[in-house]
Amino acid sequence: MGRKFNKVSVIGLGYIGLPTATVLANRGVEVVGVDINAKAVAEINEGRAHFHEPDLDAMLESVVKAGRLRAVTTPEASEAFLIAVPTPVSEDATPDLRYVEAAAASIALVLKAGDLVILESTSPVGTIELLSHQLGIARPDLKFPHGFGDEADILMAYCPERILPGRMMTELVENDRIIGGLNEASVSAAMALYRTFVRGQLVPTGGRTAEMVKLVENAFRDVNIAFANELSKICDHLRIDVWEVIALANHHPRVNILNPGPGVGGHCIAVDPWFIVHSANGLAPLIKTAREVNDSKPMYVVGQVAALAHPGSKIACLGLAYKADTDDLRESPAIDVVEELALAGYDIVAVEPNVTELPLRLRNKGVQQADLEAALEQSDVVVLLVDHREFKELASSSLEGKRVYDTRGVWPQFRTRSHVAPASFSIAAE
Ligand SMILES: NC(=O)c1ccc[n+]([C@@H]2O[C@H](COP(=O)([O-])OP(=O)(O)OC[C@H]3O[C@@H](n4cnc5c(N)ncnc54)[C@H](O)[C@@H]3O)[C@@H](O)[C@H]2O)c1
């Protein structure tokens, strides 16, 4: 059975922390959610999430009403602390651990012997050891695993998160989890905590391995998407439908190429590979190049759209989120494309059904917002940037007479399709 946790604190109540806190509370644990965002804390205490995630609101409302989850802005004593704060990269692509360090500093004063500290934030290899050192300096009266191994008073583990926005409440329970402890006691305590709500397999390992596993998963996807994005440019040049090529290649039982798009966004795949590059001492040229290929895709899309448009064209840009059917705009390549088109002087109308207001950086560049119907009516060029359900379901008659660039391959009638070589193509050409 293992240890039973009666009171757990979750530090950081965002996309990861709030669903986790809610599911834990739903399993009967007393949960204290901690966030520095007082507005989010107030909303959570009223039983409402401060972002949209299917099935979260109903469970949140019920655990808050039952008094099993409450949100605060300052940590209090608990038996376990689960940290899920942001881990961005700085402008120069180096890891920014300020939020993790601040979260650890905030719990230092309330720690007591026997407590478990878990880091869930995606982090560079060595971060959980770094936190053990940091906490050891803040609390010299307690023994931490980096210095005391199995004799430590405080248990520390790194347990990465893999849930997919839009399916978080299901995947939190069903996904397998990697449990990376700094000693054996940390592994078994963390296994016991996750067993409270996880039905998937719990796989024990060391902290450094667990940190690397999470980074490797996202770097693998980034490299695969970079391959698809490179193929999309080559296929544009050769006038071949890249989505057909990938679908046919994926009929091979050991090939699984992901889809190209306008670039890679979000706070995970577009960020985490840099953590490997930063610590790899020059040994990660492939992972670095994949990042650069994906980061350069928005400008390629801008060039393709410019080739379709005329000076004075009105361009409808469909979708701003970094992925389909979410309101998450973080690191979205669609926003980069829209901003660059606006900077190039085009008259832009953006459609994003999942947000009420355009980001400031687009409003500042004169980008207008409209619903789908109004945007299509006004525009002569249409750029599909996100494969939201509303756009996939659009009747093809709505696009009649428009010049269309579809970065997601959802409208087959607008994909490149040529059974003979383009005039510019020569087999001898480089
Ligand atoms: N969102 C995802 O799909 C996803 C998936 C896997 C892993 N992750 C990783 O999980 C971590 C958290 O991501 P997220 O998407 O939940 O971020 P988020 O920005 O949605 O939420 C983070 C929360 O932490 C709060 N916070 C910041 N500093 C704090 C502090 N010192 N004390 C208390 N609260 C603090 C913020 O106010 C915010 O509410 C990141 O490392 C991310 O890479 C995210």
CSV table of C-alpha atoms and ligand atoms in Angstrom, one decimal:
chain,number,residue,atom,x,y,z
A,1,MET,CA,0.0,0.0,0.0
A,2,GLY,CA,2.7,2.5,1.0
A,3,ARG,CA,2.4,5.8,2.8
A,4,LYS,CA,-0.9,7.6,2.9
A,5,PHE,CA,-0.9,11.4,2.3
A,6,ASN,CA,-3.7,13.4,4.1
A,7,LYS,CA,-2.6,16.9,3.1
A,8,VAL,CA,-0.8,17.9,-0.1
A,9,SER,CA,0.1,21.4,-1.4
A,10,VAL,CA,0.3,22.1,-5.1
A,11,ILE,CA,2.5,25.1,-5.9
A,12,GLY,CA,1.5,26.7,-9.2
A,13,LEU,CA,-2.2,26.4,-10.2
A,14,GLY,CA,-1.9,26.7,-14.0
A,15,TYR,CA,-2.7,24.2,-16.8
A,16,ILE,CA,-0.8,21.4,-15.0
A,17,GLY,CA,-1.2,22.3,-11.3
A,18,LEU,CA,-4.9,23.0,-11.1
A,19,PRO,CA,-6.1,19.8,-12.8
A,20,THR,CA,-3.7,17.8,-10.6
A,21,ALA,CA,-4.8,19.5,-7.4
A,22,THR,CA,-8.5,19.0,-8.4
A,23,VAL,CA,-8.0,15.3,-9.2
A,24,LEU,CA,-6.1,14.7,-5.9
A,25,ALA,CA,-8.8,16.5,-3.9
A,26,ASN,CA,-11.4,14.4,-5.7
A,27,ARG,CA,-9.7,11.3,-4.3
A,28,GLY,CA,-10.3,12.5,-0.8
A,29,VAL,CA,-6.9,14.2,-0.1
A,30,GLU,CA,-7.0,17.7,1.6
A,31,VAL,CA,-5.3,19.9,-1.0
A,32,VAL,CA,-4.0,23.4,-0.6
A,33,GLY,CA,-3.3,25.1,-4.0
A,34,VAL,CA,-0.7,27.9,-3.9
A,35,ASP,CA,-0.4,30.5,-6.6
A,36,ILE,CA,1.2,34.0,-6.7
A,37,ASN,CA,-1.7,35.1,-9.0
A,38,ALA,CA,-4.3,36.4,-6.5
A,39,LYS,CA,-7.0,36.7,-9.2
A,40,ALA,CA,-6.6,33.1,-10.2
A,41,VAL,CA,-6.7,32.1,-6.5
A,42,ALA,CA,-9.9,34.1,-5.9
A,43,GLU,CA,-11.6,32.4,-9.0
A,44,ILE,CA,-10.5,28.9,-7.9
A,45,ASN,CA,-11.9,29.5,-4.4
A,46,GLU,CA,-15.2,30.3,-6.1
A,47,GLY,CA,-15.0,26.9,-7.9
A,48,ARG,CA,-14.0,28.3,-11.3
A,49,ALA,CA,-10.8,27.6,-13.3
A,50,HIS,CA,-9.1,30.6,-14.8
A,51,PHE,CA,-8.6,28.8,-18.1
A,52,HIS,CA,-10.6,26.4,-20.2
A,53,GLU,CA,-10.1,22.7,-19.9
A,54,PRO,CA,-12.9,20.2,-20.6
A,55,ASP,CA,-14.4,18.5,-17.5
A,56,LEU,CA,-12.2,20.6,-15.1
A,57,ASP,CA,-14.9,23.1,-13.9
A,58,ALA,CA,-17.4,20.5,-12.7
A,59,MET,CA,-14.9,18.6,-10.6
A,60,LEU,CA,-13.2,21.8,-9.3
A,61,GLU,CA,-16.6,23.2,-8.2
A,62,SER,CA,-17.4,20.0,-6.4
A,63,VAL,CA,-14.1,19.7,-4.5
A,64,VAL,CA,-14.1,23.4,-3.6
A,65,LYS,CA,-17.7,23.2,-2.3
A,66,ALA,CA,-16.8,20.1,-0.3
A,67,GLY,CA,-13.9,22.0,1.3
A,68,ARG,CA,-11.3,19.5,0.0
A,69,LEU,CA,-9.4,22.1,-2.2
A,70,ARG,CA,-8.7,25.7,-1.3
A,71,ALA,CA,-6.3,28.1,-2.9
A,72,VAL,CA,-4.0,30.5,-1.1
A,73,THR,CA,-1.1,32.8,-2.1
A,74,THR,CA,1.4,31.7,0.5
A,75,PRO,CA,2.4,28.1,1.3
A,76,GLU,CA,1.5,26.4,4.6
A,77,ALA,CA,2.6,23.2,6.3
A,78,SER,CA,1.7,20.0,4.4
A,79,GLU,CA,2.9,16.4,4.0
A,80,ALA,CA,3.8,16.8,0.3
A,81,PHE,CA,4.6,19.7,-2.0
A,82,LEU,CA,4.1,19.3,-5.7
A,83,ILE,CA,5.7,22.1,-7.8
A,84,ALA,CA,4.2,22.9,-11.2
A,85,VAL,CA,5.4,26.4,-12.1
A,86,PRO,CA,6.6,27.6,-15.5
A,87,THR,CA,10.1,26.8,-16.8
A,88,PRO,CA,10.6,29.0,-19.8
A,89,VAL,CA,13.7,29.7,-21.8
A,90,SER,CA,15.3,33.2,-21.9
A,91,GLU,CA,15.7,35.2,-25.1
A,92,ASP,CA,19.1,33.5,-25.7
A,93,ALA,CA,17.5,30.0,-25.3
A,94,THR,CA,19.0,29.3,-21.9
A,95,PRO,CA,16.8,27.7,-19.2
A,96,ASP,CA,15.1,30.2,-16.9
A,97,LEU,CA,14.7,28.5,-13.5
A,98,ARG,CA,13.6,31.6,-11.6
A,99,TYR,CA,10.0,30.4,-11.0
A,100,VAL,CA,11.1,26.9,-9.8
A,101,GLU,CA,13.7,28.5,-7.5
A,102,ALA,CA,11.1,31.0,-6.1
A,103,ALA,CA,8.6,28.2,-5.5
A,104,ALA,CA,11.2,26.1,-3.7
A,105,ALA,CA,12.2,29.2,-1.6
A,106,SER,CA,8.6,29.8,-0.7
A,107,ILE,CA,8.1,26.3,0.8
A,108,ALA,CA,11.5,26.2,2.6
A,109,LEU,CA,10.2,27.8,5.8
A,110,VAL,CA,7.2,25.4,6.2
A,111,LEU,CA,9.1,22.1,5.5
A,112,LYS,CA,9.5,19.5,8.3
A,113,ALA,CA,11.1,16.1,8.6
A,114,GLY,CA,9.3,13.4,6.6
A,115,ASP,CA,7.9,15.8,3.9
A,116,LEU,CA,8.0,14.9,0.2
A,117,VAL,CA,8.9,17.6,-2.4
A,118,ILE,CA,8.0,16.7,-6.0
A,119,LEU,CA,9.0,18.8,-9.0
A,120,GLU,CA,6.7,18.3,-12.0
A,121,SER,CA,7.8,21.3,-14.1
A,122,THR,CA,9.7,20.3,-17.2
A,123,SER,CA,13.3,21.0,-16.2
A,124,PRO,CA,16.9,20.7,-17.3
A,125,VAL,CA,18.8,17.6,-16.0
A,126,GLY,CA,20.1,18.3,-12.5
A,127,THR,CA,17.3,20.6,-11.4
A,128,ILE,CA,15.8,18.4,-8.6
A,129,GLU,CA,19.4,18.1,-7.2
A,130,LEU,CA,19.7,21.9,-7.5
A,131,LEU,CA,16.6,22.3,-5.4
A,132,SER,CA,17.9,19.9,-2.8
A,133,HIS,CA,21.0,22.1,-2.5
A,134,GLN,CA,18.9,25.3,-2.4
A,135,LEU,CA,16.6,23.9,0.3
A,136,GLY,CA,19.6,22.6,2.2
A,137,ILE,CA,21.0,26.1,2.4
A,138,ALA,CA,17.7,27.6,3.4
A,139,ARG,CA,17.1,24.9,6.1
A,140,PRO,CA,20.4,23.7,7.6
A,141,ASP,CA,18.4,22.1,10.4
A,142,LEU,CA,17.0,19.5,8.0
A,143,LYS,CA,18.9,16.7,6.0
A,144,PHE,CA,18.4,16.7,2.3
A,145,PRO,CA,19.0,13.8,-0.2
A,146,HIS,CA,22.0,15.5,-2.1
A,147,GLY,CA,24.0,15.4,1.1
A,148,PHE,CA,22.5,12.6,3.2
A,149,GLY,CA,21.2,10.0,0.6
A,150,ASP,CA,19.0,7.5,2.4
A,151,GLU,CA,19.5,9.3,5.7
A,152,ALA,CA,17.7,12.4,4.5
A,153,ASP,CA,14.8,13.9,6.4
A,154,ILE,CA,13.2,15.4,3.3
A,155,LEU,CA,12.2,13.2,0.3
A,156,MET,CA,12.6,14.6,-3.2
A,157,ALA,CA,11.5,13.4,-6.6
A,158,TYR,CA,11.1,14.6,-10.1
A,159,CYS,CA,7.9,13.3,-11.8
A,160,PRO,CA,7.3,14.8,-15.2
A,161,GLU,CA,3.9,15.5,-16.7
A,162,ARG,CA,2.7,14.4,-20.1
A,163,ILE,CA,-0.9,15.3,-20.2
A,164,LEU,CA,-2.4,16.8,-23.4
A,165,PRO,CA,-4.5,20.0,-23.2
A,166,GLY,CA,-8.1,19.1,-24.0
A,167,ARG,CA,-7.7,15.7,-22.5
A,168,MET,CA,-6.1,16.5,-19.2
A,169,MET,CA,-8.7,15.2,-16.8
A,170,THR,CA,-8.6,11.8,-18.5
A,171,GLU,CA,-4.9,11.6,-19.1
A,172,LEU,CA,-3.9,12.6,-15.6
A,173,VAL,CA,-5.5,9.4,-14.4
A,174,GLU,CA,-4.7,7.1,-17.3
A,175,ASN,CA,-1.2,8.0,-18.4
A,176,ASP,CA,1.9,6.1,-17.2
A,177,ARG,CA,4.1,8.2,-14.9
A,178,ILE,CA,7.9,8.3,-14.5
A,179,ILE,CA,8.9,8.6,-10.8
A,180,GLY,CA,12.4,9.8,-10.4
A,181,GLY,CA,13.6,9.9,-6.8
A,182,LEU,CA,16.8,11.2,-5.3
A,183,ASN,CA,16.8,8.1,-3.0
A,184,GLU,CA,14.8,4.9,-2.6
A,185,ALA,CA,12.6,6.4,0.1
A,186,SER,CA,11.7,9.3,-2.2
A,187,VAL,CA,10.7,7.0,-5.0
A,188,SER,CA,8.4,4.9,-2.8
A,189,ALA,CA,6.8,8.0,-1.2
A,190,ALA,CA,6.2,9.6,-4.6
A,191,MET,CA,4.8,6.2,-6.0
A,192,ALA,CA,2.4,6.1,-3.1
A,193,LEU,CA,1.2,9.7,-3.7
A,194,TYR,CA,0.6,9.2,-7.4
A,195,ARG,CA,-1.1,5.9,-6.8
A,196,THR,CA,-3.8,7.9,-5.1
A,197,PHE,CA,-5.1,9.0,-8.5
A,198,VAL,CA,-3.1,7.4,-11.3
A,199,ARG,CA,-4.4,4.2,-12.9
A,200,GLY,CA,-1.5,4.0,-15.4
A,201,GLN,CA,1.8,2.4,-14.7
A,202,LEU,CA,4.2,4.1,-12.2
A,203,VAL,CA,7.7,3.6,-13.4
A,204,PRO,CA,10.5,4.2,-10.8
A,205,THR,CA,13.9,5.6,-11.8
A,206,GLY,CA,16.5,8.2,-10.7
A,207,GLY,CA,15.9,11.9,-10.7
A,208,ARG,CA,18.3,12.8,-13.5
A,209,THR,CA,17.0,10.0,-15.8
A,210,ALA,CA,13.4,11.2,-15.2
A,211,GLU,CA,14.4,14.8,-16.1
A,212,MET,CA,16.1,13.6,-19.3
A,213,VAL,CA,13.2,11.3,-20.3
A,214,LYS,CA,10.7,14.2,-20.3
A,215,LEU,CA,13.1,16.3,-22.5
A,216,VAL,CA,13.8,13.4,-24.8
A,217,GLU,CA,10.1,12.9,-25.4
A,218,ASN,CA,9.5,16.4,-26.5
A,219,ALA,CA,12.8,16.7,-28.5
A,220,PHE,CA,11.8,13.5,-30.4
A,221,ARG,CA,8.5,15.1,-31.4
A,222,ASP,CA,10.3,18.4,-32.3
A,223,VAL,CA,12.8,16.6,-34.6
A,224,ASN,CA,10.0,14.6,-36.2
A,225,ILE,CA,8.0,17.7,-36.9
A,226,ALA,CA,11.1,19.5,-38.2
A,227,PHE,CA,11.5,16.6,-40.6
A,228,ALA,CA,7.8,17.1,-41.7
A,229,ASN,CA,8.3,20.8,-42.0
A,230,GLU,CA,11.3,20.4,-44.1
A,231,LEU,CA,9.4,17.9,-46.3
A,232,SER,CA,6.6,20.4,-46.7
A,233,LYS,CA,9.0,23.0,-48.2
A,234,ILE,CA,10.6,20.4,-50.5
A,235,CYS,CA,7.1,19.2,-51.6
A,236,ASP,CA,6.0,22.8,-52.2
A,237,HIS,CA,9.0,23.2,-54.5
A,238,LEU,CA,8.3,19.9,-56.3
A,239,ARG,CA,4.5,20.6,-56.4
A,240,ILE,CA,3.7,17.4,-54.5
A,241,ASP,CA,1.0,17.2,-51.8
A,242,VAL,CA,3.1,16.7,-48.6
A,243,TRP,CA,0.2,15.4,-46.6
A,244,GLU,CA,-0.4,12.7,-49.2
A,245,VAL,CA,3.3,11.8,-49.2
A,246,ILE,CA,3.4,11.5,-45.3
A,247,ALA,CA,0.1,9.5,-45.2
A,248,LEU,CA,1.4,7.1,-47.8
A,249,ALA,CA,4.9,6.8,-46.2
A,250,ASN,CA,3.2,6.1,-42.8
A,251,HIS,CA,1.6,3.0,-44.4
A,252,HIS,CA,5.1,1.5,-43.9
A,253,PRO,CA,4.8,-0.4,-40.6
A,254,ARG,CA,7.9,1.2,-39.1
A,255,VAL,CA,7.5,4.8,-40.3
A,256,ASN,CA,5.5,7.4,-38.3
A,257,ILE,CA,6.1,11.0,-39.6
A,258,LEU,CA,4.1,13.7,-37.8
A,259,ASN,CA,2.4,16.6,-39.6
A,260,PRO,CA,3.9,19.8,-40.9
A,261,GLY,CA,2.3,23.1,-39.9
A,262,PRO,CA,3.1,26.8,-39.6
A,263,GLY,CA,5.8,26.1,-37.0
A,264,VAL,CA,5.8,24.6,-33.4
A,265,GLY,CA,4.3,26.4,-30.5
A,266,GLY,CA,3.3,26.0,-26.9
A,267,HIS,CA,5.4,25.9,-23.7
A,268,CYS,CA,6.7,22.4,-24.2
A,269,ILE,CA,7.9,21.2,-27.6
A,270,ALA,CA,9.1,24.7,-28.6
A,271,VAL,CA,11.0,25.1,-25.4
A,272,ASP,CA,12.2,21.8,-23.9
A,273,PRO,CA,14.7,20.7,-26.6
A,274,TRP,CA,16.7,23.9,-25.7
A,275,PHE,CA,17.2,22.4,-22.2
A,276,ILE,CA,19.1,19.5,-23.8
A,277,VAL,CA,21.0,21.7,-26.2
A,278,HIS,CA,22.0,24.0,-23.4
A,279,SER,CA,23.5,21.2,-21.3
A,280,ALA,CA,24.9,19.0,-24.1
A,281,ASN,CA,28.2,20.8,-24.6
A,282,GLY,CA,27.8,21.0,-28.4
A,283,LEU,CA,26.7,17.3,-28.7
A,284,ALA,CA,23.2,18.1,-29.8
A,285,PRO,CA,23.5,19.5,-33.4
A,286,LEU,CA,20.4,17.6,-34.7
A,287,ILE,CA,18.2,18.7,-31.8
A,288,LYS,CA,19.4,22.4,-32.3
A,289,THR,CA,18.8,22.3,-36.0
A,290,ALA,CA,15.3,20.9,-35.6
A,291,ARG,CA,14.5,23.8,-33.3
A,292,GLU,CA,15.8,26.2,-35.9
A,293,VAL,CA,13.9,24.5,-38.7
A,294,ASN,CA,10.7,24.8,-36.8
A,295,ASP,CA,11.3,28.3,-35.6
A,296,SER,CA,12.0,29.4,-39.3
A,297,LYS,CA,8.7,28.0,-40.6
A,298,PRO,CA,6.5,31.0,-39.8
A,299,MET,CA,8.7,33.2,-42.0
A,300,TYR,CA,8.5,30.6,-44.8
A,301,VAL,CA,4.6,30.7,-44.5
A,302,VAL,CA,4.7,34.5,-44.7
A,303,GLY,CA,6.7,34.3,-47.9
A,304,GLN,CA,4.3,31.8,-49.4
A,305,VAL,CA,1.3,34.0,-48.5
A,306,ALA,CA,3.0,37.1,-49.9
A,307,ALA,CA,3.4,35.2,-53.2
A,308,LEU,CA,-0.4,34.6,-53.3
A,309,ALA,CA,-1.4,38.1,-52.2
A,310,HIS,CA,-1.5,41.4,-54.1
A,311,PRO,CA,-0.5,44.8,-52.6
A,312,GLY,CA,-3.7,45.9,-50.8
A,313,SER,CA,-5.0,42.3,-50.4
A,314,LYS,CA,-7.2,41.8,-47.4
A,315,ILE,CA,-6.0,38.6,-45.7
A,316,ALA,CA,-8.2,36.4,-43.4
A,317,CYS,CA,-5.9,34.5,-40.9
A,318,LEU,CA,-7.8,31.6,-39.4
A,319,GLY,CA,-6.6,30.5,-35.9
A,320,LEU,CA,-4.1,31.9,-33.4
A,321,ALA,CA,-3.8,29.2,-30.8
A,322,TYR,CA,-0.7,27.0,-30.9
A,323,LYS,CA,-2.9,23.9,-31.3
A,324,ALA,CA,-6.4,22.9,-32.4
A,325,ASP,CA,-9.4,23.5,-30.3
A,326,THR,CA,-7.7,25.3,-27.4
A,327,ASP,CA,-7.5,28.9,-26.3
A,328,ASP,CA,-3.7,28.5,-25.5
A,329,LEU,CA,-1.8,31.2,-27.4
A,330,ARG,CA,1.6,30.6,-25.8
A,331,GLU,CA,4.5,30.7,-28.2
A,332,SER,CA,2.0,30.2,-31.1
A,333,PRO,CA,3.6,30.3,-34.5
A,334,ALA,CA,0.3,31.4,-35.9
A,335,ILE,CA,0.6,34.7,-34.0
A,336,ASP,CA,4.1,35.2,-35.5
A,337,VAL,CA,2.7,34.7,-39.0
A,338,VAL,CA,-0.1,37.2,-38.5
A,339,GLU,CA,2.2,39.7,-36.9
A,340,GLU,CA,4.7,39.5,-39.8
A,341,LEU,CA,2.0,39.8,-42.4
A,342,ALA,CA,0.7,42.9,-40.7
A,343,LEU,CA,4.3,44.3,-40.5
A,344,ALA,CA,4.6,43.7,-44.3
A,345,GLY,CA,1.7,46.1,-44.7
A,346,TYR,CA,-1.2,43.7,-45.4
A,347,ASP,CA,-4.7,44.4,-44.1
A,348,ILE,CA,-5.3,41.5,-41.8
A,349,VAL,CA,-8.4,40.2,-40.1
A,350,ALA,CA,-7.9,37.4,-37.6
A,351,VAL,CA,-10.4,34.7,-36.5
A,352,GLU,CA,-9.8,32.9,-33.3
A,353,PRO,CA,-13.1,31.4,-32.0
A,354,ASN,CA,-11.6,30.4,-28.6
A,355,VAL,CA,-10.5,33.9,-27.4
A,356,THR,CA,-12.5,37.0,-26.9
A,357,GLU,CA,-9.7,39.5,-27.5
A,358,LEU,CA,-6.6,39.5,-29.8
A,359,PRO,CA,-3.2,39.6,-28.1
A,360,LEU,CA,-1.9,43.2,-27.6
A,361,ARG,CA,1.0,42.7,-30.0
A,362,LEU,CA,-1.5,42.1,-32.9
A,363,ARG,CA,-3.9,44.9,-31.9
A,364,ASN,CA,-0.9,47.2,-31.8
A,365,LYS,CA,-0.1,46.3,-35.4
A,366,GLY,CA,-3.7,47.1,-36.6
A,367,VAL,CA,-4.9,43.5,-36.9
A,368,GLN,CA,-8.7,43.4,-36.7
A,369,GLN,CA,-10.7,40.5,-35.2
A,370,ALA,CA,-13.9,39.1,-36.7
A,371,ASP,CA,-16.0,36.0,-36.7
A,372,LEU,CA,-15.4,33.4,-39.5
A,373,GLU,CA,-18.2,34.5,-41.7
A,374,ALA,CA,-17.4,38.2,-41.6
A,375,ALA,CA,-13.7,37.6,-42.1
A,376,LEU,CA,-14.3,35.5,-45.2
A,377,GLU,CA,-16.7,38.0,-46.6
A,378,GLN,CA,-14.1,40.8,-46.4
A,379,SER,CA,-11.1,38.9,-47.7
A,380,ASP,CA,-9.6,37.9,-51.0
A,381,VAL,CA,-6.8,35.7,-49.4
A,382,VAL,CA,-7.4,33.1,-46.7
A,383,VAL,CA,-4.6,31.6,-44.6
A,384,LEU,CA,-5.5,28.6,-42.5
A,385,LEU,CA,-3.1,28.5,-39.5
A,386,VAL,CA,-4.8,26.3,-36.9
A,387,ASP,CA,-6.9,23.2,-37.6
A,388,HIS,CA,-9.8,24.2,-35.2
A,389,ARG,CA,-13.0,22.2,-35.6
A,390,GLU,CA,-14.9,25.3,-37.0
A,391,PHE,CA,-12.4,25.6,-39.9
A,392,LYS,CA,-12.3,21.9,-40.7
A,393,GLU,CA,-16.1,21.9,-41.0
A,394,LEU,CA,-16.2,24.9,-43.3
A,395,ALA,CA,-18.2,24.3,-46.5
A,396,SER,CA,-15.9,24.6,-49.5
A,397,SER,CA,-18.4,27.0,-51.1
A,398,SER,CA,-17.3,29.6,-48.5
A,399,LEU,CA,-13.9,29.6,-50.0
A,400,GLU,CA,-14.9,30.0,-53.6
A,401,GLY,CA,-13.0,32.6,-55.5
A,402,LYS,CA,-10.5,33.1,-52.7
A,403,ARG,CA,-6.7,32.5,-52.9
A,404,VAL,CA,-6.0,30.0,-50.1
A,405,TYR,CA,-2.9,28.9,-48.2
A,406,ASP,CA,-3.6,26.0,-45.9
A,407,THR,CA,-0.7,25.3,-43.5
A,408,ARG,CA,-2.4,22.3,-41.9
A,409,GLY,CA,-3.6,20.4,-44.9
A,410,VAL,CA,-7.2,20.3,-43.8
A,411,TRP,CA,-8.8,21.5,-47.1
A,412,PRO,CA,-7.7,18.9,-49.7
A,413,GLN,CA,-8.9,21.0,-52.6
A,414,PHE,CA,-6.2,23.5,-51.9
A,415,ARG,CA,-3.3,21.2,-51.5
A,416,THR,CA,-0.6,21.2,-54.1
A,417,ARG,CA,-1.3,18.3,-56.5
A,418,SER,CA,0.7,17.8,-59.6
A,419,HIS,CA,1.3,14.5,-61.4
A,420,VAL,CA,3.9,16.0,-63.7
A,421,ALA,CA,7.0,18.0,-62.9
A,422,PRO,CA,6.6,21.8,-62.6
A,423,ALA,CA,8.2,23.8,-65.4
A,424,SER,CA,11.1,24.9,-63.2
A,425,PHE,CA,12.0,21.4,-62.1
A,426,SER,CA,15.0,19.6,-63.5
A,427,ILE,CA,16.3,16.2,-62.2
A,428,ALA,CA,19.8,17.6,-62.4
A,429,ALA,CA,19.0,20.6,-60.3
A,430,GLU,CA,20.5,21.0,-56.8
B,1,LIG,N1,0.7,22.9,-20.2
B,1,LIG,C1,1.1,21.7,-20.6
B,1,LIG,O1,0.4,21.1,-21.5
B,1,LIG,C2,2.3,21.0,-20.0
B,1,LIG,C3,2.5,19.6,-20.2
B,1,LIG,C4,3.6,19.0,-19.6
B,1,LIG,C5,4.5,19.7,-18.8
B,1,LIG,N2,4.2,21.1,-18.6
B,1,LIG,C6,5.2,21.8,-17.7
B,1,LIG,O2,4.5,22.0,-16.5
B,1,LIG,C7,5.0,23.3,-15.9
B,1,LIG,C8,3.9,24.2,-15.6
B,1,LIG,O3,3.2,24.5,-16.8
B,1,LIG,P1,1.8,25.1,-16.9
B,1,LIG,O4,1.4,24.9,-18.3
B,1,LIG,O5,0.9,24.6,-15.8
B,1,LIG,O6,2.1,26.6,-16.6
B,1,LIG,P2,1.1,27.8,-16.3
B,1,LIG,O7,1.8,29.1,-16.7
B,1,LIG,O8,-0.3,27.5,-16.9
B,1,LIG,O9,0.9,27.8,-14.7
B,1,LIG,C9,1.9,28.0,-13.8
B,1,LIG,C10,1.3,28.7,-12.6
B,1,LIG,O10,2.4,28.9,-11.7
B,1,LIG,C11,2.2,30.1,-11.0
B,1,LIG,N3,3.4,30.5,-10.3
B,1,LIG,C12,4.6,31.0,-10.9
B,1,LIG,N4,5.5,31.1,-9.9
B,1,LIG,C13,5.0,30.7,-8.8
B,1,LIG,C14,5.4,30.6,-7.4
B,1,LIG,N5,6.7,31.0,-7.1
B,1,LIG,N6,4.6,30.1,-6.5
B,1,LIG,C15,3.4,29.7,-6.8
B,1,LIG,N7,2.9,29.8,-8.0
B,1,LIG,C16,3.7,30.3,-9.0
B,1,LIG,C17,1.7,31.0,-12.1
B,1,LIG,O11,1.0,32.1,-11.5
B,1,LIG,C18,0.8,30.1,-12.9
B,1,LIG,O12,-0.6,30.1,-12.4
B,1,LIG,C19,6.0,23.8,-16.9
B,1,LIG,O13,7.3,23.4,-16.6
B,1,LIG,C20,5.6,23.1,-18.2
B,1,LIG,O14,6.7,23.0,-19.1
B,1,LIG,C21,3.2,21.7,-19.1
